[in-house]
C-alpha cells in the first residue's frame, strides 16, 4: 500500500529504543523464529502488527536481541540447549523488566508461559488470539464482518495452544465475530489432530509410514468443505498449506492465520 | 461335615489373600525401582481427579458406547462384590445368608445384584463381540498379538462365568426355599434367577443342595483366582487407576519438566564469576553424576512405572496418535506395554538373583522400544488426553529422547543440523541473528 494513502503510521519500536526513551510498553511482542524469518510466517507477523497499530496498542519487539525459545531443542531431547536458550532469553527479558508478553506462535507461548518460570522468567504470557479477543472486549478493536460474511471457515487447533494449554475459545470467538460460518472438523478442540510439525518434526523427514500427518489433517479439514482453513500457529500454517497443495486445492482453499483474517476484514 | 468345610474355606481364603498380598508387595518393590518423584502438592485437586476420573469414569464417556458398557460392568462388579462379604461370613461361620436379617432391604440388595449381574453379562457379551467379531481396529494393532489379546478375552469369560455362577447359586437357592428345605429360609428376591430356576425344577433337595453348594464354592474360588490373576493382567487397572489418577501430572500438558541437573550446569556455565578452569569440585562420598534421560526402567520415575502397570491396553491413546494413524511404527500403548514387560523382566531377574539385579545386557531402549518409534512422536499430547486413567506415554518418549541426544548424541541428522543452528544463530534455521528484524523495513510507514 502506498504510504501516502495510509491514514495511520505503522511503527515497530524495539525494546532498546523504548529503553532509550525511558518508556515501558504495554506488552512485548515476541515474534519467534518463524515469524522473523519464514516468508509465509512474516505475513502473519505483519498482519498482527498492523492490528496492534490500528488498536493503538503500545508494544515493542526485542528485534535482534530475541533468540529461539529453545522449544524444538527441548522437544528433541536436548535439555542443555533448551536451558541455555532459556537462560539467555530470560536475562534479556528481565533486563528490560518485561511483565507481559504476546506471541503469535503457540510453541513460544507454551515455552515462555510454562517452562521459563522455574528458570527465573516469570511473565504474563498470552497468545495473540487472546490479546485480540480482549481488545475486542475492551472496544479497542472493532471487526466488520463484511468480507467474510457467510464464508465457511474451519479452525485447526494447534496442539500447543489447545490440548497443551486449554485455549480453545479465543480463536473461535474471533472467527465468529467475522460473521463467518465456523465449521468444525471431526477431530477438534481437545481431540484435534496434530498437523505433524510439533516435537521438532518440522525440521526432519517423517519416519516411514502410509502418509504424512499434514495430509491426513488436511483431509479432515476438506471434509468440512471449507473456503478457508484458519490456523493460529506459523508451523501449522505451513503444514496445512502444504497439505492443501498436496490435495491440489490451493486455488479454492486458503490457509490463513486468525490475525490475517482480521487484518483482511479491516483492510489493513 | 460343616466344620470341615469351614476349615477348608478358611484355608482357601487365607491362601488366596496371602498370594495376593505377595503380589502387591512385588508390585511395590518393582515400582520402587524407578526414581522417586514428589507429587505431594495440591492434594485437594489430586483427590478430586481421583474421584472424577477413577471412580467417576469421567474420561470413559468421551466414547459413549464403550463408556456406558464399562460403567455397567464396573458398577456391577463392585456392587455385586458386597455379596462376597456375606459369602465370607457364611463360609467361616457355617451360616447361610447371614445378612438376611436385613429383611426387605436384603431382598432389595439381592434383587439389584441379580439385575446388575444380568447387565454385566450383556455388556461383557457386547465387549466380546466388539473385540472378536466387529474387530475394532484399536484391538488389533501389532502389539495386541498373543498374551494381550488372550488376556482381554479371558477377563471377559471370567466375568461372565462369575456372574452365571452367582445366578445359578441363587436359582438353586430359590428352588430350595420353595421346597422348604431345612437351612434354606425364605430370603432375598430373585428377579433374574427366579426366571431360570425352573430348569432345576425336577431335582430333589439333595441335588439342589449340591448345585447350590457347587456354585457357591466356584463363585468364591473364582473371585479369589481373579484377585490373583490381576497382577499378571491389564486388569490391574481396577486397583491402580486410583493411585495413578492421584499421582498424575497437574501442570499444563504442554509443560515438560526442566531437568534440575542440567539447570545446575547451565547456571554454572552462565555465571560470569565462575572460573572456567577451576578443578571440578570434589564430590567425594556423593554418588556419580546421574545420567541424563532414560535408557532403561531404572531411569524412569515411579509414577511412570506405576503408569505402565496401570495401562488397560485399551488403545485409546494409539487410536488418537497422529503418528500411528499415518502408519508410523509408534504406538503410545506399546510404549506402556513395553515398559511394563521390561519391569517384569527386571523383577524376575531380581527374584532369581537373591534380591539383586544382575546385569542382563538388555535395556528398554532398543531391547523393547526402537529409536524409530521415539523419533516419530510429534509431542502432540493426544495420547495423554485420550487416556481414561491419566497415563502419560509422552513423558517416557521424551525421557528416552533425552538419553539419545544428551548421552549418545544420536539424534537424526536433520535434528542435529537444527540444534547446531540454534547454538550458532539462535534460530533453528541458518539465518543470521542480525536479520531478525528485517521484516520491520517491509512494513514500517511514515
Ligand atoms: S504425543 Fe506422541 S505418542 Fe502421543 S499421540 Fe502425540 S505423537 Fe502419538
Ligand atoms: S496408556 Fe491409557 S489410553 Fe493408552 S492403552 Fe493404556 S490405558 Fe489405554
XYZ file of C-alpha atoms and ligand atoms in Angstrom:
730
model
C 0.000 0.000 0.000
C 1.346 3.424 -0.824
C 2.442 5.277 2.286
C 0.539 8.392 1.230
C -2.843 6.670 1.252
C -2.214 5.166 4.641
C -4.135 7.020 7.220
C -2.047 5.706 10.015
C 1.638 5.405 10.585
C 2.955 1.931 11.234
C 5.856 1.639 13.616
C 7.703 -1.316 15.078
C 9.625 0.005 18.076
C 12.271 -2.137 19.722
C 12.787 -2.513 23.431
C 16.204 -0.891 23.090
C 14.601 2.202 21.564
C 11.967 2.295 24.285
C 14.616 1.950 26.941
C 16.458 4.893 25.363
C 13.317 6.980 25.660
C 12.724 5.769 29.183
C 9.420 4.218 28.130
C 7.860 0.876 29.038
C 5.484 -0.745 26.549
C 2.141 -2.208 27.495
C 3.199 -5.554 26.065
C 6.223 -7.171 24.458
C 5.507 -8.828 21.107
C 7.602 -11.998 20.980
C 7.900 -12.586 17.234
C 9.520 -16.022 17.226
C 11.918 -17.525 14.690
C 9.258 -18.449 12.142
C 7.634 -15.040 12.432
C 11.001 -13.353 11.942
C 12.496 -15.393 9.110
C 9.932 -17.539 7.328
C 8.363 -15.704 4.379
C 4.892 -17.078 4.987
C 5.016 -16.533 8.743
C 6.326 -12.983 8.293
C 2.981 -12.147 6.717
C 1.287 -13.195 9.954
C 3.716 -11.066 11.948
C 2.939 -8.054 9.762
C -0.814 -8.598 9.891
C -0.668 -8.750 13.658
C 1.480 -5.617 13.869
C -0.992 -3.733 11.669
C -3.807 -4.691 14.021
C -1.758 -3.646 17.046
C -1.108 -0.285 15.402
C -4.729 0.181 14.495
C -5.889 -0.652 18.003
C -3.288 1.689 19.416
C -1.564 -0.983 21.463
C 1.687 0.265 22.904
C 4.037 -2.614 22.077
C 7.689 -3.248 21.324
C 9.788 -6.126 19.991
C 13.204 -7.396 21.024
C 14.436 -7.458 17.426
C 17.975 -8.770 17.191
C 18.018 -9.405 20.930
C 15.430 -12.157 20.564
C 16.636 -15.775 20.353
C 14.937 -19.094 19.797
C 12.996 -20.015 22.957
C 14.570 -23.457 22.769
C 11.279 -25.277 22.175
C 12.424 -27.505 19.298
C 15.614 -28.377 21.158
C 13.702 -29.345 24.287
C 11.174 -31.499 22.418
C 14.024 -33.175 20.576
C 15.523 -34.090 23.934
C 18.311 -31.520 24.133
C 17.644 -30.115 27.579
C 21.061 -28.435 27.697
C 20.496 -26.376 24.611
C 16.976 -25.539 25.726
C 18.089 -24.250 29.093
C 20.976 -22.300 27.554
C 18.485 -20.550 25.277
C 16.029 -20.036 28.113
C 18.570 -18.536 30.456
C 19.897 -16.219 27.719
C 16.401 -15.014 26.872
C 15.397 -14.624 30.498
C 18.417 -12.431 31.100
C 17.319 -10.128 28.269
C 13.653 -10.131 29.300
C 14.392 -9.496 32.951
C 16.889 -6.809 31.970
C 14.017 -4.921 30.345
C 11.721 -5.732 33.266
C 9.174 -7.324 30.964
C 5.849 -8.106 32.613
C 3.604 -9.142 29.752
C 4.352 -10.992 26.517
C 2.180 -11.722 23.488
C 3.244 -14.157 20.816
C 1.841 -15.405 17.505
C 3.491 -18.811 17.962
C 1.907 -21.378 20.316
C 5.286 -23.074 20.788
C 6.900 -19.858 22.030
C 3.713 -19.235 24.036
C 3.879 -22.607 25.775
C 7.587 -22.463 26.476
C 7.613 -18.883 27.769
C 4.475 -19.405 29.841
C 5.169 -22.817 31.329
C 8.833 -23.664 31.121
C 10.551 -20.341 31.800
C 9.142 -19.609 35.278
C 11.150 -22.249 37.122
C 14.298 -20.906 35.424
C 13.621 -17.400 36.675
C 11.453 -15.965 33.885
C 8.031 -15.112 35.243
C 5.771 -13.206 32.873
C 2.155 -12.999 31.912
C 2.176 -14.713 28.523
C -0.742 -14.683 26.100
C -1.360 -15.926 22.602
C -2.196 -13.310 20.013
C -5.754 -14.622 19.634
C -6.251 -13.985 23.350
C -4.943 -10.449 23.048
C -7.146 -9.770 20.036
C -10.172 -11.058 21.867
C -9.542 -8.808 24.842
C -9.021 -5.831 22.510
C -12.456 -6.581 21.106
C -13.977 -6.955 24.544
C -12.481 -3.649 25.624
C -13.773 -1.972 22.498
C -10.280 -1.034 21.345
C -10.790 -3.043 18.186
C -13.915 -3.491 16.114
C -14.407 -6.056 13.423
C -16.612 -5.633 10.400
C -17.838 -8.981 9.171
C -18.469 -7.890 5.573
C -15.624 -9.571 3.766
C -16.002 -12.991 5.377
C -19.739 -12.952 5.879
C -21.145 -16.445 5.446
C -17.807 -17.908 4.404
C -17.146 -21.443 5.626
C -14.107 -21.339 7.859
C -12.733 -24.299 9.806
C -10.256 -23.796 12.629
C -7.329 -26.156 13.146
C -6.409 -26.312 16.842
C -2.639 -26.041 17.363
C -1.620 -28.758 19.862
C 0.432 -26.332 21.920
C -2.409 -23.854 22.203
C -5.313 -26.281 22.620
C -4.507 -29.515 24.394
C -1.274 -28.204 25.854
C -2.799 -25.051 27.352
C -6.572 -25.384 27.068
C -7.071 -22.337 24.839
C -9.906 -23.298 22.506
C -12.346 -20.407 22.532
C -10.364 -17.243 21.796
C -9.635 -18.045 18.122
C -13.156 -19.345 17.588
C -14.768 -16.230 19.027
C -12.719 -14.094 16.664
C -13.835 -16.143 13.664
C -17.464 -15.872 14.728
C -17.053 -12.113 15.009
C -16.313 -12.104 11.273
C -19.885 -13.320 10.673
C -18.283 -16.350 9.092
C -19.741 -19.814 9.336
C -17.418 -21.671 11.685
C -17.429 -25.351 10.755
C -15.725 -27.927 12.968
C -13.646 -30.871 11.829
C -14.488 -34.284 13.199
C -11.477 -34.113 15.496
C -11.416 -30.708 17.076
C -10.680 -28.958 20.337
C -9.173 -31.415 22.850
C -9.332 -34.180 20.264
C -7.829 -32.109 17.463
C -5.407 -33.958 15.246
C -1.848 -32.650 15.139
C -0.604 -31.055 11.880
C 2.584 -33.092 12.158
C 5.053 -30.285 12.907
C 5.410 -30.452 16.698
C 8.108 -32.138 18.707
C 10.774 -30.895 16.268
C 9.173 -32.905 13.425
C 9.109 -29.643 11.451
C 12.855 -29.945 10.990
C 13.122 -33.553 9.851
C 11.671 -36.021 7.403
C 8.903 -38.135 8.927
C 9.503 -41.778 9.803
C 8.306 -44.416 7.374
C 4.506 -44.709 7.213
C 1.492 -44.743 4.884
C 1.034 -40.988 4.604
C 2.103 -37.667 6.051
C 0.313 -36.321 9.103
C -0.377 -32.950 7.482
C -2.134 -34.636 4.560
C -4.293 -36.631 6.969
C -5.226 -33.478 8.849
C -5.910 -31.615 5.602
C -8.254 -34.410 4.546
C -10.195 -33.898 7.765
C -10.343 -30.181 7.040
C -11.527 -30.782 3.482
C -14.390 -32.930 4.780
C -15.937 -29.733 6.133
C -15.925 -28.195 2.629
C -14.255 -25.003 3.853
C -13.345 -21.906 1.891
C -10.701 -21.040 4.436
C -8.693 -23.153 6.858
C -7.820 -20.928 9.794
C -4.735 -21.553 11.900
C -3.163 -19.985 14.949
C 0.409 -21.179 14.562
C 3.014 -20.473 11.871
C 4.064 -24.140 11.784
C 0.504 -25.437 11.458
C 0.054 -22.830 8.748
C 2.953 -24.239 6.722
C 1.834 -27.823 7.250
C -1.757 -27.142 6.244
C -0.680 -25.046 3.261
C 1.461 -27.961 2.074
C -1.414 -30.336 2.731
C -3.798 -28.247 0.645
C -1.223 -28.205 -2.146
C -0.810 -31.982 -1.921
C -4.577 -32.226 -2.413
C -4.377 -29.721 -5.306
C -6.871 -27.398 -3.702
C -4.691 -24.327 -3.341
C -6.771 -22.398 -5.845
C -10.035 -22.822 -3.972
C -8.984 -23.042 -0.321
C -6.858 -20.535 1.559
C -4.927 -21.236 4.734
C -4.840 -18.126 6.905
C -3.882 -17.181 10.414
C -6.674 -15.736 12.539
C -4.729 -12.460 12.684
C -4.619 -12.358 8.894
C -8.372 -12.862 8.730
C -8.941 -9.910 10.994
C -6.414 -7.705 9.239
C -8.046 -8.557 5.905
C -11.504 -7.812 7.269
C -10.269 -4.388 8.315
C -8.461 -3.809 5.006
C -5.214 -3.482 6.869
C -19.008 -82.035 57.640
C -19.908 -78.409 58.304
C -16.833 -77.986 60.418
C -14.536 -79.406 57.749
C -15.896 -77.157 55.081
C -15.439 -74.142 57.359
C -11.789 -75.041 57.844
C -11.377 -75.694 54.152
C -12.931 -72.321 53.413
C -10.584 -70.560 55.820
C -7.598 -72.234 54.182
C -8.700 -71.259 50.687
C -9.384 -67.702 51.797
C -6.040 -67.280 53.540
C -4.154 -68.779 50.608
C -5.963 -66.520 48.154
C -5.413 -63.360 50.149
C -1.866 -64.340 51.092
C -0.823 -64.805 47.493
C -2.475 -61.521 46.605
C -0.526 -59.684 49.298
C 2.657 -61.266 47.987
C 1.879 -59.957 44.501
C 1.138 -56.492 45.788
C 4.451 -56.423 47.607
C 6.238 -57.420 44.447
C 4.417 -54.682 42.604
C 5.529 -52.113 45.164
C 9.102 -53.289 45.010
C 9.122 -53.092 41.215
C 7.631 -49.610 41.109
C 10.278 -48.504 43.573
C 12.938 -49.455 41.027
C 12.089 -46.086 39.497
C 13.329 -42.738 40.699
C 11.407 -41.023 43.467
C 9.292 -38.083 42.363
C 7.494 -35.565 44.518
C 3.802 -35.356 43.768
C 2.581 -34.324 47.175
C 1.362 -30.886 46.073
C -2.268 -29.811 45.570
C -3.790 -32.671 47.480
C -7.329 -31.359 47.064
C -7.032 -31.365 43.296
C -5.491 -34.846 43.344
C -8.343 -36.268 45.378
C -10.789 -34.588 43.055
C -9.104 -36.067 39.983
C -9.173 -39.484 41.565
C -12.853 -39.164 42.391
C -13.794 -37.897 38.939
C -11.520 -39.930 36.678
C -11.032 -43.230 38.517
C -14.258 -43.512 40.486
C -16.433 -41.322 38.258
C -15.006 -42.649 34.975
C -15.124 -39.143 33.553
C -12.864 -39.919 30.618
C -14.654 -43.104 29.656
C -17.787 -41.331 28.458
C -15.830 -39.475 25.756
C -16.678 -42.558 23.723
C -20.270 -43.115 24.846
C -20.946 -46.741 23.878
C -17.943 -48.439 25.454
C -18.140 -45.824 28.211
C -21.641 -46.821 29.244
C -20.941 -50.540 28.982
C -17.786 -50.115 31.031
C -19.650 -48.264 33.754
C -22.209 -51.086 33.940
C -19.524 -53.739 34.276
C -17.603 -51.636 36.770
C -20.541 -50.711 38.972
C -21.974 -54.201 38.667
C -18.750 -55.811 39.600
C -18.051 -53.584 42.578
C -21.565 -53.756 43.980
C -22.020 -57.456 43.484
C -18.864 -57.911 45.486
C -20.784 -56.753 48.551
C -22.227 -60.229 48.235
C -18.723 -61.557 48.780
C -18.828 -60.140 52.283
C -21.786 -62.350 53.066
C -20.141 -65.333 51.413
C -17.034 -64.905 53.547
C -19.030 -64.700 56.777
C -21.174 -67.661 55.811
C -18.118 -69.646 54.805
C -16.229 -69.021 58.001
C -19.115 -69.438 60.447
C -21.185 -72.030 58.687
C -24.195 -69.712 58.460
C -26.401 -69.294 55.410
C -27.316 -65.865 54.047
C -26.311 -64.288 57.296
C -27.357 -60.820 56.167
C -30.949 -61.865 55.528
C -31.960 -60.395 58.881
C -31.979 -57.090 56.954
C -35.358 -58.207 55.662
C -36.823 -56.039 52.943
C -33.520 -54.284 52.390
C -31.842 -57.652 51.888
C -34.422 -58.543 49.260
C -33.698 -55.234 47.574
C -29.937 -55.863 47.636
C -30.098 -59.372 46.226
C -32.661 -58.260 43.664
C -30.471 -55.433 42.409
C -27.369 -57.644 42.401
C -29.215 -60.007 40.118
C -30.265 -57.303 37.697
C -26.730 -55.931 37.658
C -25.361 -59.415 37.086
C -27.572 -59.782 34.048
C -26.493 -56.371 32.739
C -22.854 -57.308 33.265
C -23.345 -60.487 31.238
C -24.965 -58.496 28.440
C -22.216 -55.841 28.462
C -19.428 -58.374 28.559
C -21.001 -60.134 25.597
C -21.102 -56.885 23.636
C -17.475 -56.210 24.580
C -16.552 -59.648 23.304
C -18.358 -59.037 20.021
C -16.648 -55.658 19.568
C -13.283 -57.261 20.115
C -13.657 -60.522 18.224
C -16.449 -60.155 15.689
C -16.517 -56.459 14.774
C -12.762 -56.426 15.363
C -12.427 -52.734 16.262
C -9.137 -51.510 14.922
C -7.627 -50.491 18.225
C -7.842 -54.075 19.483
C -5.886 -55.441 16.547
C -2.693 -53.370 16.465
C 0.519 -55.404 16.229
C 1.248 -55.095 19.974
C -2.039 -56.880 20.744
C -0.897 -60.277 19.493
C -0.565 -63.244 21.845
C -0.940 -62.708 25.569
C -2.514 -59.217 25.493
C -5.241 -60.460 23.169
C -5.909 -63.615 25.190
C -5.746 -61.724 28.467
C -8.512 -59.391 27.331
C -10.753 -62.289 26.341
C -10.019 -64.356 29.451
C -11.231 -61.473 31.571
C -14.479 -61.286 29.656
C -15.029 -65.047 30.086
C -14.131 -64.788 33.741
C -16.616 -62.034 34.398
C -19.400 -63.825 32.563
C -18.739 -67.092 34.372
C -18.659 -65.441 37.789
C -21.979 -63.774 37.128
C -23.501 -67.013 35.848
C -22.326 -68.832 38.957
C -23.911 -66.174 41.122
C -27.205 -66.543 39.297
C -27.032 -70.353 39.359
C -26.432 -70.293 43.074
C -29.450 -68.069 43.591
C -31.615 -70.138 41.260
C -30.896 -73.316 43.196
C -31.365 -71.487 46.468
C -34.696 -70.180 45.211
C -35.873 -73.720 44.454
C -34.675 -74.914 47.832
C -36.516 -72.128 49.593
C -39.683 -73.036 47.773
C -39.222 -76.696 48.625
C -38.908 -75.614 52.254
C -35.541 -77.313 52.695
C -34.009 -77.043 56.137
C -31.310 -74.336 56.421
C -32.773 -72.526 53.371
C -35.097 -69.941 54.903
C -37.073 -67.600 52.692
C -34.738 -64.698 51.970
C -33.833 -62.482 49.051
C -35.599 -61.526 45.860
C -34.713 -63.328 42.656
C -35.940 -61.314 39.677
C -33.450 -62.911 37.276
C -32.577 -66.299 38.728
C -36.261 -66.800 39.556
C -36.871 -66.949 35.820
C -34.294 -69.645 35.213
C -34.785 -71.566 38.439
C -37.377 -73.790 36.753
C -34.543 -75.641 34.990
C -33.791 -77.128 38.391
C -37.468 -77.859 38.984
C -37.208 -81.630 38.640
C -34.292 -82.041 41.054
C -34.634 -83.422 44.571
C -33.442 -81.468 47.557
C -30.091 -83.260 47.793
C -29.231 -82.498 44.162
C -30.342 -78.911 44.554
C -28.105 -78.509 47.569
C -25.239 -79.971 45.545
C -25.836 -77.447 42.760
C -26.168 -74.561 45.168
C -23.027 -75.515 47.090
C -21.023 -76.069 43.956
C -21.990 -72.684 42.512
C -21.254 -71.070 45.869
C -17.774 -72.607 46.087
C -16.847 -71.934 42.478
C -18.054 -68.372 42.827
C -15.843 -67.568 45.786
C -12.867 -69.538 44.474
C -13.329 -67.798 41.143
C -13.188 -64.423 42.832
C -10.008 -65.355 44.663
C -8.429 -66.569 41.431
C -9.478 -63.361 39.723
C -7.897 -61.344 42.504
C -4.632 -63.128 41.948
C -4.868 -63.010 38.192
C -4.830 -59.191 38.317
C -1.108 -58.906 38.815
C -0.464 -60.687 35.529
C -3.101 -58.818 33.601
C -4.069 -55.460 32.176
C -6.906 -55.789 34.677
C -4.633 -54.460 37.361
C -6.136 -51.116 36.420
C -9.187 -51.769 38.576
C -6.913 -51.187 41.548
C -4.152 -48.975 40.178
C -6.411 -46.497 38.407
C -6.898 -44.927 41.819
C -3.298 -44.149 42.762
C -2.482 -43.488 39.121
C -5.044 -40.715 38.734
C -3.990 -39.314 42.089
C -0.320 -39.046 41.121
C -0.942 -37.774 37.577
C 0.679 -34.540 36.416
C -1.349 -31.414 37.220
C 0.601 -28.795 35.290
C -0.468 -27.869 31.734
C 0.061 -30.738 29.320
C 2.494 -28.682 27.261
C 4.780 -28.100 30.213
C 7.706 -30.523 30.218
C 9.833 -30.646 33.335
C 13.128 -28.765 33.400
C 15.914 -31.147 34.370
C 17.441 -29.816 37.559
C 20.817 -31.434 36.975
C 21.030 -29.515 33.700
C 19.975 -26.267 35.350
C 22.888 -26.520 37.768
C 25.401 -26.934 34.971
C 23.850 -24.236 32.815
C 23.845 -21.755 35.688
C 27.495 -22.535 36.328
C 28.357 -22.009 32.683
C 26.469 -18.726 32.521
C 27.852 -17.408 35.772
C 30.417 -14.711 34.885
C 32.135 -15.188 38.244
C 32.728 -18.891 37.748
C 36.304 -19.824 36.900
C 36.120 -21.975 33.788
C 39.473 -23.569 34.580
C 38.710 -24.405 38.160
C 39.034 -28.054 39.005
C 35.661 -29.719 39.387
C 34.512 -29.690 42.965
C 35.354 -32.715 44.993
C 32.251 -34.815 45.189
C 33.597 -37.495 47.400
C 31.032 -39.646 49.072
C 28.424 -38.486 46.609
C 27.084 -40.826 44.011
C 28.339 -40.450 40.474
C 26.526 -37.804 38.461
C 23.319 -39.367 37.182
C 22.826 -39.941 33.520
C 20.525 -37.716 31.534
C 17.306 -39.169 30.207
C 16.262 -42.801 30.252
C 17.526 -45.887 28.502
C 16.050 -48.360 30.980
C 13.296 -48.527 33.563
C 15.651 -47.548 36.400
C 15.966 -44.095 34.818
C 12.225 -43.511 34.721
C 10.365 -42.173 37.730
C 7.979 -44.135 39.917
C 4.887 -42.501 38.509
C 5.961 -43.583 35.025
C 6.392 -47.168 36.252
C 3.030 -47.017 38.016
C 1.617 -45.787 34.684
C 2.956 -48.889 32.984
C 1.289 -51.236 35.472
C -1.968 -49.282 35.262
C -2.291 -49.370 31.474
C -5.512 -51.115 30.458
C -4.226 -51.712 26.916
C -7.419 -50.109 25.641
C -5.592 -48.361 22.793
C -7.446 -45.071 23.072
C -4.058 -43.350 23.036
C -2.873 -45.174 19.940
C -6.062 -44.576 18.032
C -5.682 -40.798 18.593
C -1.944 -40.740 17.839
C -1.145 -38.842 14.613
C 1.975 -40.917 14.027
C 0.124 -44.193 14.447
C -2.817 -43.025 12.340
C -0.466 -42.381 9.452
C 1.178 -45.782 9.612
C 4.290 -44.993 11.645
C 5.637 -47.649 13.998
C 4.994 -45.545 17.085
C 2.124 -46.635 19.313
C 1.877 -44.982 22.735
C 0.124 -48.091 24.086
C 3.107 -50.171 23.049
C 5.408 -47.760 24.892
C 3.464 -48.516 28.089
C 3.277 -52.272 27.464
C 6.993 -52.450 26.689
C 7.802 -50.562 29.853
C 5.727 -52.978 31.930
C 7.265 -56.008 30.221
C 10.743 -54.717 30.939
C 9.888 -54.001 34.604
C 8.601 -57.544 34.909
C 11.751 -58.901 33.305
C 13.877 -56.950 35.762
C 11.641 -58.088 38.640
C 12.087 -61.748 37.712
C 15.813 -61.196 37.383
C 15.866 -59.784 40.924
C 13.853 -62.746 42.228
C 16.210 -65.182 40.561
C 19.335 -63.472 41.861
C 18.523 -63.321 45.519
C 17.125 -59.814 45.630
C 19.742 -58.068 43.494
C 19.527 -57.173 39.840
C 22.177 -58.929 37.774
C 23.027 -57.086 34.578
C 21.335 -58.916 31.750
C 22.797 -56.860 28.945
C 19.338 -55.663 27.975
C 17.512 -52.411 28.340
C 14.221 -50.759 27.480
C 15.809 -48.775 24.641
C 16.430 -50.939 21.570
C 15.530 -54.095 23.503
C 11.863 -53.101 23.574
C 11.381 -49.602 22.207
C 13.119 -48.726 18.954
C 14.576 -45.344 18.053
C 12.293 -45.180 15.045
C 9.293 -45.194 17.373
C 10.730 -42.484 19.596
C 11.549 -40.105 16.760
C 8.091 -40.390 15.200
C 6.378 -38.580 18.097
C 5.071 -35.039 17.483
C 4.673 -34.424 21.255
C 1.053 -33.525 20.497
C -0.331 -34.880 23.800
C -3.260 -36.618 22.072
C -2.339 -39.848 23.852
C -2.247 -38.164 27.252
C -5.602 -36.504 26.624
C -7.181 -39.763 25.467
C -6.078 -41.986 28.321
C -9.006 -42.823 30.605
C -6.709 -43.426 33.571
C -4.348 -40.434 33.191
C -1.299 -42.206 31.828
C 1.418 -40.077 30.206
C 3.189 -42.078 27.463
C 4.720 -38.860 26.104
C 6.813 -38.327 29.228
C 8.545 -41.670 28.667
C 9.138 -40.882 24.990
C 10.703 -37.538 25.911
C 12.864 -39.061 28.629
C 14.235 -41.577 26.139
C 14.873 -38.879 23.537
C 16.826 -37.028 26.194
C 19.002 -40.063 26.675
C 19.560 -40.441 22.942
C 20.518 -36.797 22.483
C 22.413 -35.991 25.663
C 24.117 -39.318 26.366
C 24.559 -40.767 22.907
C 24.383 -37.729 20.593
C 22.188 -39.965 18.489
C 19.566 -37.577 17.137
C 18.587 -37.881 13.467
C 20.984 -35.823 11.425
C 18.456 -33.168 10.424
C 17.770 -32.513 14.081
C 21.480 -32.136 14.741
C 21.542 -29.527 11.994
C 18.573 -27.747 13.580
C 20.230 -27.776 17.005
C 23.507 -26.595 15.528
C 21.647 -23.660 14.037
C 20.108 -22.745 17.380
C 23.521 -22.873 19.009
C 25.165 -20.739 16.337
C 22.440 -18.387 15.083
C 19.824 -18.562 17.848
C 17.256 -19.849 15.345
C 16.541 -23.370 14.073
C 17.380 -22.253 10.523
C 20.675 -20.951 9.212
C 19.705 -17.275 9.280
C 21.782 -14.521 10.707
C 20.549 -13.233 14.036
C 21.165 -9.690 12.800
C 18.474 -10.224 10.147
C 15.750 -10.938 12.670
C 14.097 -7.614 12.306
C 14.333 -7.292 8.519
C 10.566 -7.541 8.269
C 10.353 -4.187 10.029
C 11.562 -2.378 6.891
C 8.974 -4.214 4.857
C 6.104 -2.841 6.896
C 7.001 0.464 8.505
C 5.475 3.609 7.054
C 5.974 7.204 7.914
S 2.347 -37.233 21.900
Fe 3.486 -38.601 20.519
S 2.835 -40.652 21.094
Fe 1.359 -39.251 21.986
S -0.256 -39.122 20.471
Fe 1.136 -37.426 20.007
S 2.567 -38.273 18.511
Fe 1.498 -40.029 19.421
S -1.998 -45.646 28.006
Fe -4.101 -45.226 28.602
S -5.168 -44.941 26.649
Fe -3.266 -45.974 26.193
S -3.768 -48.137 26.199
Fe -3.017 -47.634 28.243
S -4.853 -47.151 29.390
Fe -5.445 -47.087 27.228
